[in-house]
Amino acid sequence: MNPSARNHRWRLGLWIPALVVAVIFAFGAAVRVDFNDPSVHFSEAVASVRWERALPDRRGSEFQLVFAAAVIGVVFHSIHHSWRVRLGVMAGAFLVPVLTIGPVILYAPVVAPRMIYDMVAGNVDGEFYCEGMAMIAAVGLWMSVCLVFVAREIWLWRKEAKSGAGP
């Protein structure tokens, strides 16, 4: 397989998860359910969505900054050919949530799959949505994607160093 086709697959491997993360993030910002509801089925959450409230969210600019960093990360990673730039962009995109939300967000990549599973299965309450946990799950998924791409760039760097191509 030629390197161009391989890079195209990796670009799709970044854009598709980034789109999924963006949808979950916007969904989390747009859901409007009762805080005291003891159980919110996914269909109820979808029915309560108000998309006009998705982007200008009042929950804090830190989530908007993380979303902006993700968009910038995807674009810059897609257009640059240098593994150094791509590594820096993805490492930066991983660190933005840590710097804006705090170190506690480092747990998000671990718990995000379970949070999303519980959300889709209807095993969450109104507090889950009102506290922005769906957006935190999206941030956790994004951080996982960043880790995968950082590992890929490090692997490419080591491969380049072994082949003697030089830094």
PDB file of C-alpha atoms in Angstrom:
ATOM      1  CA  MET A   1       0.000   0.000   0.000  1.00  0.00           C
ATOM      2  CA  ASN A   2       1.435   3.375  -0.922  1.00  0.00           C
ATOM      3  CA  PRO A   3       2.062   5.992   1.798  1.00  0.00           C
ATOM      4  CA  SER A   4      -0.521   8.381   0.335  1.00  0.00           C
ATOM      5  CA  ALA A   5      -3.353   5.864   0.780  1.00  0.00           C
ATOM      6  CA  ARG A   6      -2.121   5.042   4.279  1.00  0.00           C
ATOM      7  CA  ASN A   7      -2.114   8.734   5.262  1.00  0.00           C
ATOM      8  CA  HIS A   8      -5.600   9.134   3.783  1.00  0.00           C
ATOM      9  CA  ARG A   9      -6.856   6.313   5.989  1.00  0.00           C
ATOM     10  CA  TRP A  10      -5.297   7.924   9.048  1.00  0.00           C
ATOM     11  CA  ARG A  11      -6.925  11.236   8.166  1.00  0.00           C
ATOM     12  CA  LEU A  12     -10.298   9.491   7.991  1.00  0.00           C
ATOM     13  CA  GLY A  13      -9.364   7.771  11.243  1.00  0.00           C
ATOM     14  CA  LEU A  14      -9.101  11.210  12.788  1.00  0.00           C
ATOM     15  CA  TRP A  15     -12.013  12.981  11.103  1.00  0.00           C
ATOM     16  CA  ILE A  16     -14.629  10.292  11.814  1.00  0.00           C
ATOM     17  CA  PRO A  17     -13.982  10.091  15.592  1.00  0.00           C
ATOM     18  CA  ALA A  18     -13.701  13.888  15.712  1.00  0.00           C
ATOM     19  CA  LEU A  19     -17.128  14.174  14.098  1.00  0.00           C
ATOM     20  CA  VAL A  20     -18.587  11.671  16.590  1.00  0.00           C
ATOM     21  CA  VAL A  21     -17.033  13.615  19.476  1.00  0.00           C
ATOM     22  CA  ALA A  22     -18.437  16.892  18.078  1.00  0.00           C
ATOM     23  CA  VAL A  23     -21.938  15.414  17.860  1.00  0.00           C
ATOM     24  CA  ILE A  24     -21.782  14.075  21.432  1.00  0.00           C
ATOM     25  CA  PHE A  25     -20.403  17.408  22.625  1.00  0.00           C
ATOM     26  CA  ALA A  26     -23.150  19.420  20.906  1.00  0.00           C
ATOM     27  CA  PHE A  27     -25.773  16.960  22.127  1.00  0.00           C
ATOM     28  CA  GLY A  28     -24.549  17.354  25.697  1.00  0.00           C
ATOM     29  CA  ALA A  29     -24.735  21.133  25.434  1.00  0.00           C
ATOM     30  CA  ALA A  30     -28.200  21.099  23.829  1.00  0.00           C
ATOM     31  CA  VAL A  31     -30.001  18.637  26.132  1.00  0.00           C
ATOM     32  CA  ARG A  32     -32.507  20.253  28.476  1.00  0.00           C
ATOM     33  CA  VAL A  33     -33.954  17.837  31.023  1.00  0.00           C
ATOM     34  CA  ASP A  34     -35.151  18.215  34.601  1.00  0.00           C
ATOM     35  CA  PHE A  35     -32.273  18.097  37.076  1.00  0.00           C
ATOM     36  CA  ASN A  36     -34.331  16.088  39.575  1.00  0.00           C
ATOM     37  CA  ASP A  37     -35.506  13.447  37.107  1.00  0.00           C
ATOM     38  CA  PRO A  38     -34.334  10.121  38.595  1.00  0.00           C
ATOM     39  CA  SER A  39     -34.069   8.408  35.216  1.00  0.00           C
ATOM     40  CA  VAL A  40     -33.726   9.913  31.766  1.00  0.00           C
ATOM     41  CA  HIS A  41     -34.026   7.526  28.859  1.00  0.00           C
ATOM     42  CA  PHE A  42     -31.986   8.388  25.809  1.00  0.00           C
ATOM     43  CA  SER A  43     -35.125   8.989  23.736  1.00  0.00           C
ATOM     44  CA  GLU A  44     -36.309  11.541  26.313  1.00  0.00           C
ATOM     45  CA  ALA A  45     -32.947  13.289  26.193  1.00  0.00           C
ATOM     46  CA  VAL A  46     -33.036  13.399  22.398  1.00  0.00           C
ATOM     47  CA  ALA A  47     -36.578  14.799  22.499  1.00  0.00           C
ATOM     48  CA  SER A  48     -35.452  17.573  24.872  1.00  0.00           C
ATOM     49  CA  VAL A  49     -32.614  18.788  22.656  1.00  0.00           C
ATOM     50  CA  ARG A  50     -32.663  22.461  21.743  1.00  0.00           C
ATOM     51  CA  TRP A  51     -29.975  22.774  19.075  1.00  0.00           C
ATOM     52  CA  GLU A  52     -30.077  26.558  19.120  1.00  0.00           C
ATOM     53  CA  ARG A  53     -28.564  26.364  22.608  1.00  0.00           C
ATOM     54  CA  ALA A  54     -25.795  23.946  21.667  1.00  0.00           C
ATOM     55  CA  LEU A  55     -22.945  26.303  20.840  1.00  0.00           C
ATOM     56  CA  PRO A  56     -23.575  29.416  22.938  1.00  0.00           C
ATOM     57  CA  ASP A  57     -23.570  27.298  26.064  1.00  0.00           C
ATOM     58  CA  ARG A  58     -23.667  28.983  29.452  1.00  0.00           C
ATOM     59  CA  ARG A  59     -21.764  26.176  31.190  1.00  0.00           C
ATOM     60  CA  GLY A  60     -18.401  27.761  30.700  1.00  0.00           C
ATOM     61  CA  SER A  61     -15.927  28.901  28.174  1.00  0.00           C
ATOM     62  CA  GLU A  62     -13.555  26.055  29.062  1.00  0.00           C
ATOM     63  CA  PHE A  63     -15.698  23.620  27.066  1.00  0.00           C
ATOM     64  CA  GLN A  64     -15.792  26.004  24.123  1.00  0.00           C
ATOM     65  CA  LEU A  65     -12.009  26.361  24.303  1.00  0.00           C
ATOM     66  CA  VAL A  66     -11.612  22.575  24.304  1.00  0.00           C
ATOM     67  CA  PHE A  67     -13.947  22.309  21.296  1.00  0.00           C
ATOM     68  CA  ALA A  68     -11.992  25.020  19.452  1.00  0.00           C
ATOM     69  CA  ALA A  69      -8.698  23.252  20.230  1.00  0.00           C
ATOM     70  CA  ALA A  70     -10.146  20.009  18.865  1.00  0.00           C
ATOM     71  CA  VAL A  71     -11.196  21.674  15.617  1.00  0.00           C
ATOM     72  CA  ILE A  72      -7.796  23.342  15.245  1.00  0.00           C
ATOM     73  CA  GLY A  73      -6.079  20.045  16.065  1.00  0.00           C
ATOM     74  CA  VAL A  74      -7.986  18.117  13.414  1.00  0.00           C
ATOM     75  CA  VAL A  75      -7.372  20.740  10.737  1.00  0.00           C
ATOM     76  CA  PHE A  76      -3.666  21.203  11.462  1.00  0.00           C
ATOM     77  CA  HIS A  77      -3.071  17.471  11.797  1.00  0.00           C
ATOM     78  CA  SER A  78      -4.739  16.920   8.443  1.00  0.00           C
ATOM     79  CA  ILE A  79      -2.829  19.549   6.466  1.00  0.00           C
ATOM     80  CA  HIS A  80       0.709  19.149   7.820  1.00  0.00           C
ATOM     81  CA  HIS A  81       3.089  16.507   6.524  1.00  0.00           C
ATOM     82  CA  SER A  82       5.676  16.838   9.284  1.00  0.00           C
ATOM     83  CA  TRP A  83       5.312  14.295  12.055  1.00  0.00           C
ATOM     84  CA  ARG A  84       6.757  16.888  14.461  1.00  0.00           C
ATOM     85  CA  VAL A  85       3.951  19.347  13.776  1.00  0.00           C
ATOM     86  CA  ARG A  86       1.304  16.620  13.973  1.00  0.00           C
ATOM     87  CA  LEU A  87       2.774  15.344  17.246  1.00  0.00           C
ATOM     88  CA  GLY A  88       2.796  18.843  18.715  1.00  0.00           C
ATOM     89  CA  VAL A  89      -0.739  19.580  17.571  1.00  0.00           C
ATOM     90  CA  MET A  90      -2.177  16.379  19.018  1.00  0.00           C
ATOM     91  CA  ALA A  91      -0.207  16.729  22.267  1.00  0.00           C
ATOM     92  CA  GLY A  92      -1.492  20.288  22.547  1.00  0.00           C
ATOM     93  CA  ALA A  93      -5.049  19.177  21.811  1.00  0.00           C
ATOM     94  CA  PHE A  94      -4.699  16.606  24.592  1.00  0.00           C
ATOM     95  CA  LEU A  95      -3.341  19.158  27.067  1.00  0.00           C
ATOM     96  CA  VAL A  96      -5.920  21.909  26.464  1.00  0.00           C
ATOM     97  CA  PRO A  97      -8.626  20.104  28.492  1.00  0.00           C
ATOM     98  CA  VAL A  98      -6.127  19.470  31.291  1.00  0.00           C
ATOM     99  CA  LEU A  99      -5.120  23.132  31.398  1.00  0.00           C
ATOM    100  CA  THR A 100      -8.634  24.570  31.082  1.00  0.00           C
ATOM    101  CA  ILE A 101     -10.764  22.121  33.076  1.00  0.00           C
ATOM    102  CA  GLY A 102      -8.089  20.818  35.426  1.00  0.00           C
ATOM    103  CA  PRO A 103      -6.120  17.645  36.116  1.00  0.00           C
ATOM    104  CA  VAL A 104      -9.269  15.798  37.166  1.00  0.00           C
ATOM    105  CA  ILE A 105     -10.145  15.545  33.454  1.00  0.00           C
ATOM    106  CA  LEU A 106      -7.303  13.027  33.076  1.00  0.00           C
ATOM    107  CA  TYR A 107      -9.812  10.413  34.307  1.00  0.00           C
ATOM    108  CA  ALA A 108     -12.197  11.240  31.464  1.00  0.00           C
ATOM    109  CA  PRO A 109     -10.582   9.005  28.799  1.00  0.00           C
ATOM    110  CA  VAL A 110     -10.945   6.059  31.171  1.00  0.00           C
ATOM    111  CA  VAL A 111     -14.584   6.611  32.114  1.00  0.00           C
ATOM    112  CA  ALA A 112     -15.905   8.155  28.868  1.00  0.00           C
ATOM    113  CA  PRO A 113     -16.872   4.865  27.183  1.00  0.00           C
ATOM    114  CA  ARG A 114     -18.887   3.820  30.236  1.00  0.00           C
ATOM    115  CA  MET A 115     -20.532   7.227  30.491  1.00  0.00           C
ATOM    116  CA  ILE A 116     -21.597   7.090  26.851  1.00  0.00           C
ATOM    117  CA  TYR A 117     -22.834   3.525  27.225  1.00  0.00           C
ATOM    118  CA  ASP A 118     -24.905   4.493  30.280  1.00  0.00           C
ATOM    119  CA  MET A 119     -26.239   7.548  28.451  1.00  0.00           C
ATOM    120  CA  VAL A 120     -27.401   5.547  25.431  1.00  0.00           C
ATOM    121  CA  ALA A 121     -28.763   2.735  27.634  1.00  0.00           C
ATOM    122  CA  GLY A 122     -30.811   5.236  29.651  1.00  0.00           C
ATOM    123  CA  ASN A 123     -29.031   4.506  32.923  1.00  0.00           C
ATOM    124  CA  VAL A 124     -28.451   8.162  33.816  1.00  0.00           C
ATOM    125  CA  ASP A 125     -30.461  10.773  35.661  1.00  0.00           C
ATOM    126  CA  GLY A 126     -31.241  14.408  35.017  1.00  0.00           C
ATOM    127  CA  GLU A 127     -28.231  15.529  37.002  1.00  0.00           C
ATOM    128  CA  PHE A 128     -25.954  13.728  34.529  1.00  0.00           C
ATOM    129  CA  TYR A 129     -27.113  15.963  31.678  1.00  0.00           C
ATOM    130  CA  CYS A 130     -27.490  19.162  33.714  1.00  0.00           C
ATOM    131  CA  GLU A 131     -23.968  18.887  35.096  1.00  0.00           C
ATOM    132  CA  GLY A 132     -22.541  18.554  31.578  1.00  0.00           C
ATOM    133  CA  MET A 133     -21.353  14.982  31.955  1.00  0.00           C
ATOM    134  CA  ALA A 134     -22.154  14.207  28.311  1.00  0.00           C
ATOM    135  CA  MET A 135     -19.745  16.961  27.299  1.00  0.00           C
ATOM    136  CA  ILE A 136     -17.134  15.584  29.689  1.00  0.00           C
ATOM    137  CA  ALA A 137     -17.580  12.173  28.071  1.00  0.00           C
ATOM    138  CA  ALA A 138     -17.001  13.804  24.667  1.00  0.00           C
ATOM    139  CA  VAL A 139     -13.851  15.464  25.990  1.00  0.00           C
ATOM    140  CA  GLY A 140     -12.684  12.087  27.318  1.00  0.00           C
ATOM    141  CA  LEU A 141     -13.220  10.467  23.928  1.00  0.00           C
ATOM    142  CA  TRP A 142     -11.341  13.319  22.262  1.00  0.00           C
ATOM    143  CA  MET A 143      -8.435  12.866  24.674  1.00  0.00           C
ATOM    144  CA  SER A 144      -8.378   9.143  23.821  1.00  0.00           C
ATOM    145  CA  VAL A 145      -8.228   9.961  20.112  1.00  0.00           C
ATOM    146  CA  CYS A 146      -5.369  12.374  20.805  1.00  0.00           C
ATOM    147  CA  LEU A 147      -3.465   9.682  22.692  1.00  0.00           C
ATOM    148  CA  VAL A 148      -3.821   7.269  19.776  1.00  0.00           C
ATOM    149  CA  PHE A 149      -2.490   9.853  17.339  1.00  0.00           C
ATOM    150  CA  VAL A 150       0.345  10.911  19.659  1.00  0.00           C
ATOM    151  CA  ALA A 151       1.367   7.243  19.873  1.00  0.00           C
ATOM    152  CA  ARG A 152       1.241   7.012  16.069  1.00  0.00           C
ATOM    153  CA  GLU A 153       3.457  10.056  15.621  1.00  0.00           C
ATOM    154  CA  ILE A 154       5.968   8.729  18.159  1.00  0.00           C
ATOM    155  CA  TRP A 155       5.984   5.417  16.294  1.00  0.00           C
ATOM    156  CA  LEU A 156       6.639   7.259  13.008  1.00  0.00           C
ATOM    157  CA  TRP A 157       9.442   9.216  14.657  1.00  0.00           C
ATOM    158  CA  ARG A 158      11.082   6.015  15.922  1.00  0.00           C
ATOM    159  CA  LYS A 159      10.632   4.369  12.525  1.00  0.00           C
ATOM    160  CA  GLU A 160      12.260   7.350  10.835  1.00  0.00           C
ATOM    161  CA  ALA A 161      15.138   7.340  13.332  1.00  0.00           C
ATOM    162  CA  LYS A 162      15.765   3.613  12.778  1.00  0.00           C
ATOM    163  CA  SER A 163      15.743   3.948   8.999  1.00  0.00           C
ATOM    164  CA  GLY A 164      18.476   6.595   9.261  1.00  0.00           C
ATOM    165  CA  ALA A 165      16.471   9.299   7.583  1.00  0.00           C
ATOM    166  CA  GLY A 166      17.582  11.703  10.315  1.00  0.00           C
ATOM    167  CA  PRO A 167      15.563  14.105  12.404  1.00  0.00           C
TER     168      PRO A 167
END
